[in-house]
CSV table of C-alpha atoms and ligand atoms in Angstrom, one decimal:
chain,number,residue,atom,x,y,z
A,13,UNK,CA,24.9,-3.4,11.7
A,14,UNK,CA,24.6,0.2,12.9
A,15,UNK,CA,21.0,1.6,14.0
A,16,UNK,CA,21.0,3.7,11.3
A,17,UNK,CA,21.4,0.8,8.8
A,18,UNK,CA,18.8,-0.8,11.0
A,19,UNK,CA,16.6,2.3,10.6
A,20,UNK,CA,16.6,2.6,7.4
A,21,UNK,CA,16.1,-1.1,6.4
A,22,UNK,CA,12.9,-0.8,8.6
A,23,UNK,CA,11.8,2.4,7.1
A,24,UNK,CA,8.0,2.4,6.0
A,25,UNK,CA,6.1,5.5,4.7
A,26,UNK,CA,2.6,5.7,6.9
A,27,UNK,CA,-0.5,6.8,4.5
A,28,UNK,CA,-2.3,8.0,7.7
A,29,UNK,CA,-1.1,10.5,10.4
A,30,UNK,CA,-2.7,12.0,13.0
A,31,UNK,CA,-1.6,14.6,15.8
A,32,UNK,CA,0.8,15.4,17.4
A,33,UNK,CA,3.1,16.4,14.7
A,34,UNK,CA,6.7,17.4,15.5
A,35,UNK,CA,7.0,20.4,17.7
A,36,UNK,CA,8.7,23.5,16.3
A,37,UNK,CA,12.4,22.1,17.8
A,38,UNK,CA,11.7,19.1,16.4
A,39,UNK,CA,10.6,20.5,12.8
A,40,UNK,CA,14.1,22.5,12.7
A,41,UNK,CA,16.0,19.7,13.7
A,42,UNK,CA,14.6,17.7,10.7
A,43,UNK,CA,15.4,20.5,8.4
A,44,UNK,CA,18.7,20.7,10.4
A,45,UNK,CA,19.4,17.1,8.9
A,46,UNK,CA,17.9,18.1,5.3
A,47,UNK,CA,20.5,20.7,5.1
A,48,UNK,CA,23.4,17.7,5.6
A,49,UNK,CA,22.4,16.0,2.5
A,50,UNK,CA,25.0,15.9,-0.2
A,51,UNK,CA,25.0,19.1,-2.7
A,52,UNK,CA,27.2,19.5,-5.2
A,53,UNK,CA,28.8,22.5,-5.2
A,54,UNK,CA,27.3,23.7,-2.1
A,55,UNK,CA,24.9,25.7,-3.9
A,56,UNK,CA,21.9,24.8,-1.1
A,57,UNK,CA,19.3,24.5,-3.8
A,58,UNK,CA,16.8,23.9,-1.4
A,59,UNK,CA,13.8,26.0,0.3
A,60,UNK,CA,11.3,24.6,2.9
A,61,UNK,CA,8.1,25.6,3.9
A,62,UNK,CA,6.4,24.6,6.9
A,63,UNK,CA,2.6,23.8,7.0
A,64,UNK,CA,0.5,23.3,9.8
A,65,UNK,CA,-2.6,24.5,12.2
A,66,UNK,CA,-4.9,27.5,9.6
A,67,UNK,CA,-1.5,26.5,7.1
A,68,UNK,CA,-3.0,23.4,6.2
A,69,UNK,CA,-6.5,24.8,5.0
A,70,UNK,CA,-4.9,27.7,2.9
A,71,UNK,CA,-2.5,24.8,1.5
A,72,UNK,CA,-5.7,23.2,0.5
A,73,UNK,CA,-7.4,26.5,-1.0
A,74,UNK,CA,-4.8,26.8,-3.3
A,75,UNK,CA,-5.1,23.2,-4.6
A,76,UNK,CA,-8.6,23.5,-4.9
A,77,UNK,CA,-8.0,26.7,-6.7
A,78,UNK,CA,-5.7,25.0,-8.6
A,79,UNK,CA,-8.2,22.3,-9.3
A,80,UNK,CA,-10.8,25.1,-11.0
A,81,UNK,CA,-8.2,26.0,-13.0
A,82,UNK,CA,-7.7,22.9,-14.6
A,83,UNK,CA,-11.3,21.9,-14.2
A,84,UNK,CA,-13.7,24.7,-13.9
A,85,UNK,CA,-16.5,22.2,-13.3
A,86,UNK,CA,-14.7,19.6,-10.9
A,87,UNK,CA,-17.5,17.6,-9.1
A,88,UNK,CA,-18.5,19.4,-5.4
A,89,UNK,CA,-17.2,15.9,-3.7
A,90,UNK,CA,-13.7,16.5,-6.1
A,91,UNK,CA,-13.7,20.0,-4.9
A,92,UNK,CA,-13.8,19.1,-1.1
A,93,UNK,CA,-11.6,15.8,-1.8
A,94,UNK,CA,-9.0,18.2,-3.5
A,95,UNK,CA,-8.7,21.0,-0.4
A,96,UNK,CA,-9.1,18.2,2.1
A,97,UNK,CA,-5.4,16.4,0.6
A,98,UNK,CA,-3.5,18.5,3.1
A,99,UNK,CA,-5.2,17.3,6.0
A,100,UNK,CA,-3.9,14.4,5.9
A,101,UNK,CA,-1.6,14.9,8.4
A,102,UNK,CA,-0.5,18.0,10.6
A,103,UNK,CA,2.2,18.8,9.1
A,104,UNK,CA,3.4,19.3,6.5
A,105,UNK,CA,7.0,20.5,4.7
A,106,UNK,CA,7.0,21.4,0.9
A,107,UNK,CA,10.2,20.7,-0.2
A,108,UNK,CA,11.2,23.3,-2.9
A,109,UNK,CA,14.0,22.5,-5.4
A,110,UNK,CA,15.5,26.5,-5.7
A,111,UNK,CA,17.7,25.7,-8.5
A,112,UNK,CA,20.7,28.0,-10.1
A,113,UNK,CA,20.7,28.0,-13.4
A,114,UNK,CA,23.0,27.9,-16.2
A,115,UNK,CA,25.5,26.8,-13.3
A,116,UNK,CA,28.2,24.1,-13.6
A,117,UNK,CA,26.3,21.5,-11.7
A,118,UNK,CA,23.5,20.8,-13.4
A,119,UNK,CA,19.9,21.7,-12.7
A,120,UNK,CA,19.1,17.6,-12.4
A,121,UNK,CA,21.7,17.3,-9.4
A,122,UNK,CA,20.3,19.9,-7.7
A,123,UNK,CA,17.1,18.7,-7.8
A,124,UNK,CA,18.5,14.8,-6.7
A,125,UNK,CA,20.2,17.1,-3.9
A,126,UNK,CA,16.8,18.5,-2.7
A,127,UNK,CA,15.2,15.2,-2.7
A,128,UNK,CA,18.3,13.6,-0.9
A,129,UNK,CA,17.1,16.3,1.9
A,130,UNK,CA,13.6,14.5,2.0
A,131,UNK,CA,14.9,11.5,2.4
A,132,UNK,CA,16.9,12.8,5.2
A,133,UNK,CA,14.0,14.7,6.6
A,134,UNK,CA,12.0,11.2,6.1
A,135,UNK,CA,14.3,9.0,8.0
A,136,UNK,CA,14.8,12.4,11.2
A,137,UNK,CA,11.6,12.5,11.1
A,138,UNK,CA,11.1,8.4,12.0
A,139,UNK,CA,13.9,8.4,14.6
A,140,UNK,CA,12.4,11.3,16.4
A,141,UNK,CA,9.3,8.9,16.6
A,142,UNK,CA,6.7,10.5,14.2
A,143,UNK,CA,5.7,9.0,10.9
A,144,UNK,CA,6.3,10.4,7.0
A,145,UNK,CA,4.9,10.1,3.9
A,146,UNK,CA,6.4,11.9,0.9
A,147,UNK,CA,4.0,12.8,-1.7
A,148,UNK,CA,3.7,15.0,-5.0
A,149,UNK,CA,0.4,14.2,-7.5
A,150,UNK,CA,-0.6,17.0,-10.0
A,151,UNK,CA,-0.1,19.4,-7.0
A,152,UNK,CA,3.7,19.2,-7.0
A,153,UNK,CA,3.5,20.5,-10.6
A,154,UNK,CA,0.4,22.4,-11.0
A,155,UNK,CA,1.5,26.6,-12.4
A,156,UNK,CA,-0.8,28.0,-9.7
A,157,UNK,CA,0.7,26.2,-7.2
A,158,UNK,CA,3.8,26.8,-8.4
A,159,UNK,CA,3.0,30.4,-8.8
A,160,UNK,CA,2.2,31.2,-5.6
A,161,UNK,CA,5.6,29.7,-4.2
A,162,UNK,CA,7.7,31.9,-6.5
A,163,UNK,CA,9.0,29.2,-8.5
A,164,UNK,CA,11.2,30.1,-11.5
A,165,UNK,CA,11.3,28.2,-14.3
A,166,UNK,CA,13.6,25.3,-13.8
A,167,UNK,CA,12.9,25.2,-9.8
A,168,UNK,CA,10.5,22.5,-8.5
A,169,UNK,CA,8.3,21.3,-5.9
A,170,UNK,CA,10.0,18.3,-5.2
A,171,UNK,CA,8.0,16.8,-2.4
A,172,UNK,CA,5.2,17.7,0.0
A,173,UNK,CA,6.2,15.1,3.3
A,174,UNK,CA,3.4,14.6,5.8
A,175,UNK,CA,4.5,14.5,9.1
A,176,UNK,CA,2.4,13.3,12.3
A,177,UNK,CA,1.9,10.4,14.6
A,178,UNK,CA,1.5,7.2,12.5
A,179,UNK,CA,-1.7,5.0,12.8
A,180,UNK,CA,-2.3,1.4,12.6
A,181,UNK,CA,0.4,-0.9,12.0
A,182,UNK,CA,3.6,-0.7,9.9
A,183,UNK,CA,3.3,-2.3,7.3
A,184,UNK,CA,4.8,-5.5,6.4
A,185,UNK,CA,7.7,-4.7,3.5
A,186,UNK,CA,8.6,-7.9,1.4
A,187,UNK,CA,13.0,-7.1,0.8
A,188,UNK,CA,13.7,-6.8,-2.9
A,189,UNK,CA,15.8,-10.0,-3.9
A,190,UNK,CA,19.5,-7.9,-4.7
A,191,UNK,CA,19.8,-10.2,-8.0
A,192,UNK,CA,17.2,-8.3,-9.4
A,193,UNK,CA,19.0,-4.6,-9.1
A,194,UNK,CA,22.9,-5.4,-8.0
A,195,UNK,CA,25.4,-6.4,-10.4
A,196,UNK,CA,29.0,-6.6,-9.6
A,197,UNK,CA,31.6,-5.8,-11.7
A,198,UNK,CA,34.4,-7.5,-10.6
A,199,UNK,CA,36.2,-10.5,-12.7
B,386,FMN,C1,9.2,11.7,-5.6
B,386,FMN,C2,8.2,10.8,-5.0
B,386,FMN,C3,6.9,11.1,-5.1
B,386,FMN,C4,5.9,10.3,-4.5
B,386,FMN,N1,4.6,10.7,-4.6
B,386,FMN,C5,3.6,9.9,-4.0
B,386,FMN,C6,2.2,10.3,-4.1
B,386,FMN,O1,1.9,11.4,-4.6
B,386,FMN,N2,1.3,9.5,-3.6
B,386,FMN,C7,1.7,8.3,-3.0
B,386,FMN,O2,0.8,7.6,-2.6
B,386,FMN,N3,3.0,7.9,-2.9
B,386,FMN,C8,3.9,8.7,-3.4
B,386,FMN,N4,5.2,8.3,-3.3
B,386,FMN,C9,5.6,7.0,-2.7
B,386,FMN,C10,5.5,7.0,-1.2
B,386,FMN,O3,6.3,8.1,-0.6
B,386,FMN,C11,6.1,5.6,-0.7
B,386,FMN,O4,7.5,5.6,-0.9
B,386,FMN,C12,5.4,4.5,-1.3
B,386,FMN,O5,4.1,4.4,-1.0
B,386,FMN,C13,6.1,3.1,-0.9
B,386,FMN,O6,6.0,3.0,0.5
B,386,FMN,P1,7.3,2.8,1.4
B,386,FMN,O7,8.0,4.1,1.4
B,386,FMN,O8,6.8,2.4,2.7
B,386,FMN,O9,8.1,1.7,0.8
B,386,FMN,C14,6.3,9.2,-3.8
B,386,FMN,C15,7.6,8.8,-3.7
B,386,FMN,C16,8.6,9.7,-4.2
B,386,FMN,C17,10.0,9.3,-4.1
């Protein structure tokens, strides 16, 4: 088996992160590998931005003021829950889905492309020796959030992943039995 089958059958997410995130080399590396995940058409439907240090608290602003929005009288302990979610870890990379339009390949594909570059950030991110967690909640799909990353219509927030130093333990991961989702079509 190769070490990146290896990797990836070991892969966990990690709920808490603390510092050090990736440096800024390490960060473009990742995205490096986001932009190898397969896109149809080569249409690179994909924007990332890069949260970290004040980043985070502004990132957490705009939820809360996406919160009030929704919920003019959100709790005070909701309210600070809400702009506390991005400091969860110290770094953070939303993962935009910039889609073309009324193209070819359809809108759907390049979303599954975008998210294909998570999942390559994800598993970058874990050989490089941090920990990731890939996240999206109301936030992911909330108008002003949405607003203030420019998105058009069809385009879409297709991930916020956490980046940092992993702590505790990894967690145990029971394998799913292949019966249950493998069928071969073969007689
Ligand atoms: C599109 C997408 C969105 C997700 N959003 C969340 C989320 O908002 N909160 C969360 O706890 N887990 C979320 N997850 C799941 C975690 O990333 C993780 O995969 C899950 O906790 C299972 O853990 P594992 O990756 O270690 O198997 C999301 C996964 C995907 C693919």
């Amino acid at each position: 088996m190769s070490s990146v089958t290896d990797s990836i059958l070991r892969r966990v997410s990690s709920p808490k992160l603390c510092s050090p995130g990736p440096a800024r080399s390490e960060v473009l590396k990742i995205v490096e590998c986001a932009t190898r995940a397969p896109d149809h058409g080569r249409l690179k439907p994909w924007k990332f931005v890069v949260v970290q240090g004040e980043g985070l608290e502004a990132l957490g602003a705009l939820f809360e003021k996406s919160l009030l929005s929704s919920t003019p009288e959100a709790s005070e302990a909701k309210k600070t829950k809400t702009r506390s979610m991005p400091l969860r870890a110290p770094l953070i990379i939303v993962a935009i889905a910039k889609v073309t339009a009324e193209h070819k390949v359809p809108v759907i594909e390049q979303v599954a492309a975008t998210a294909a570059a998570i999942q390559n950030m994800q598993l970058a991110a874990i050989d490089l020796g941090y920990g990731a967690m890939w996240r999206t909640g109301g936030m992911a799909y909330s108008e002003v959030v949405r607003a203030h990353f420019d998105l058009e219509a069809e385009d879409q927030i297709v991930g916020y992943l956490y980046l940092g130093t992993p702590v505790g333990e990894p967690k145990e991961i029971k394998p799913q039995e292949m019966s249950e989702c493998v069928e071969f079509w073969d007689k």
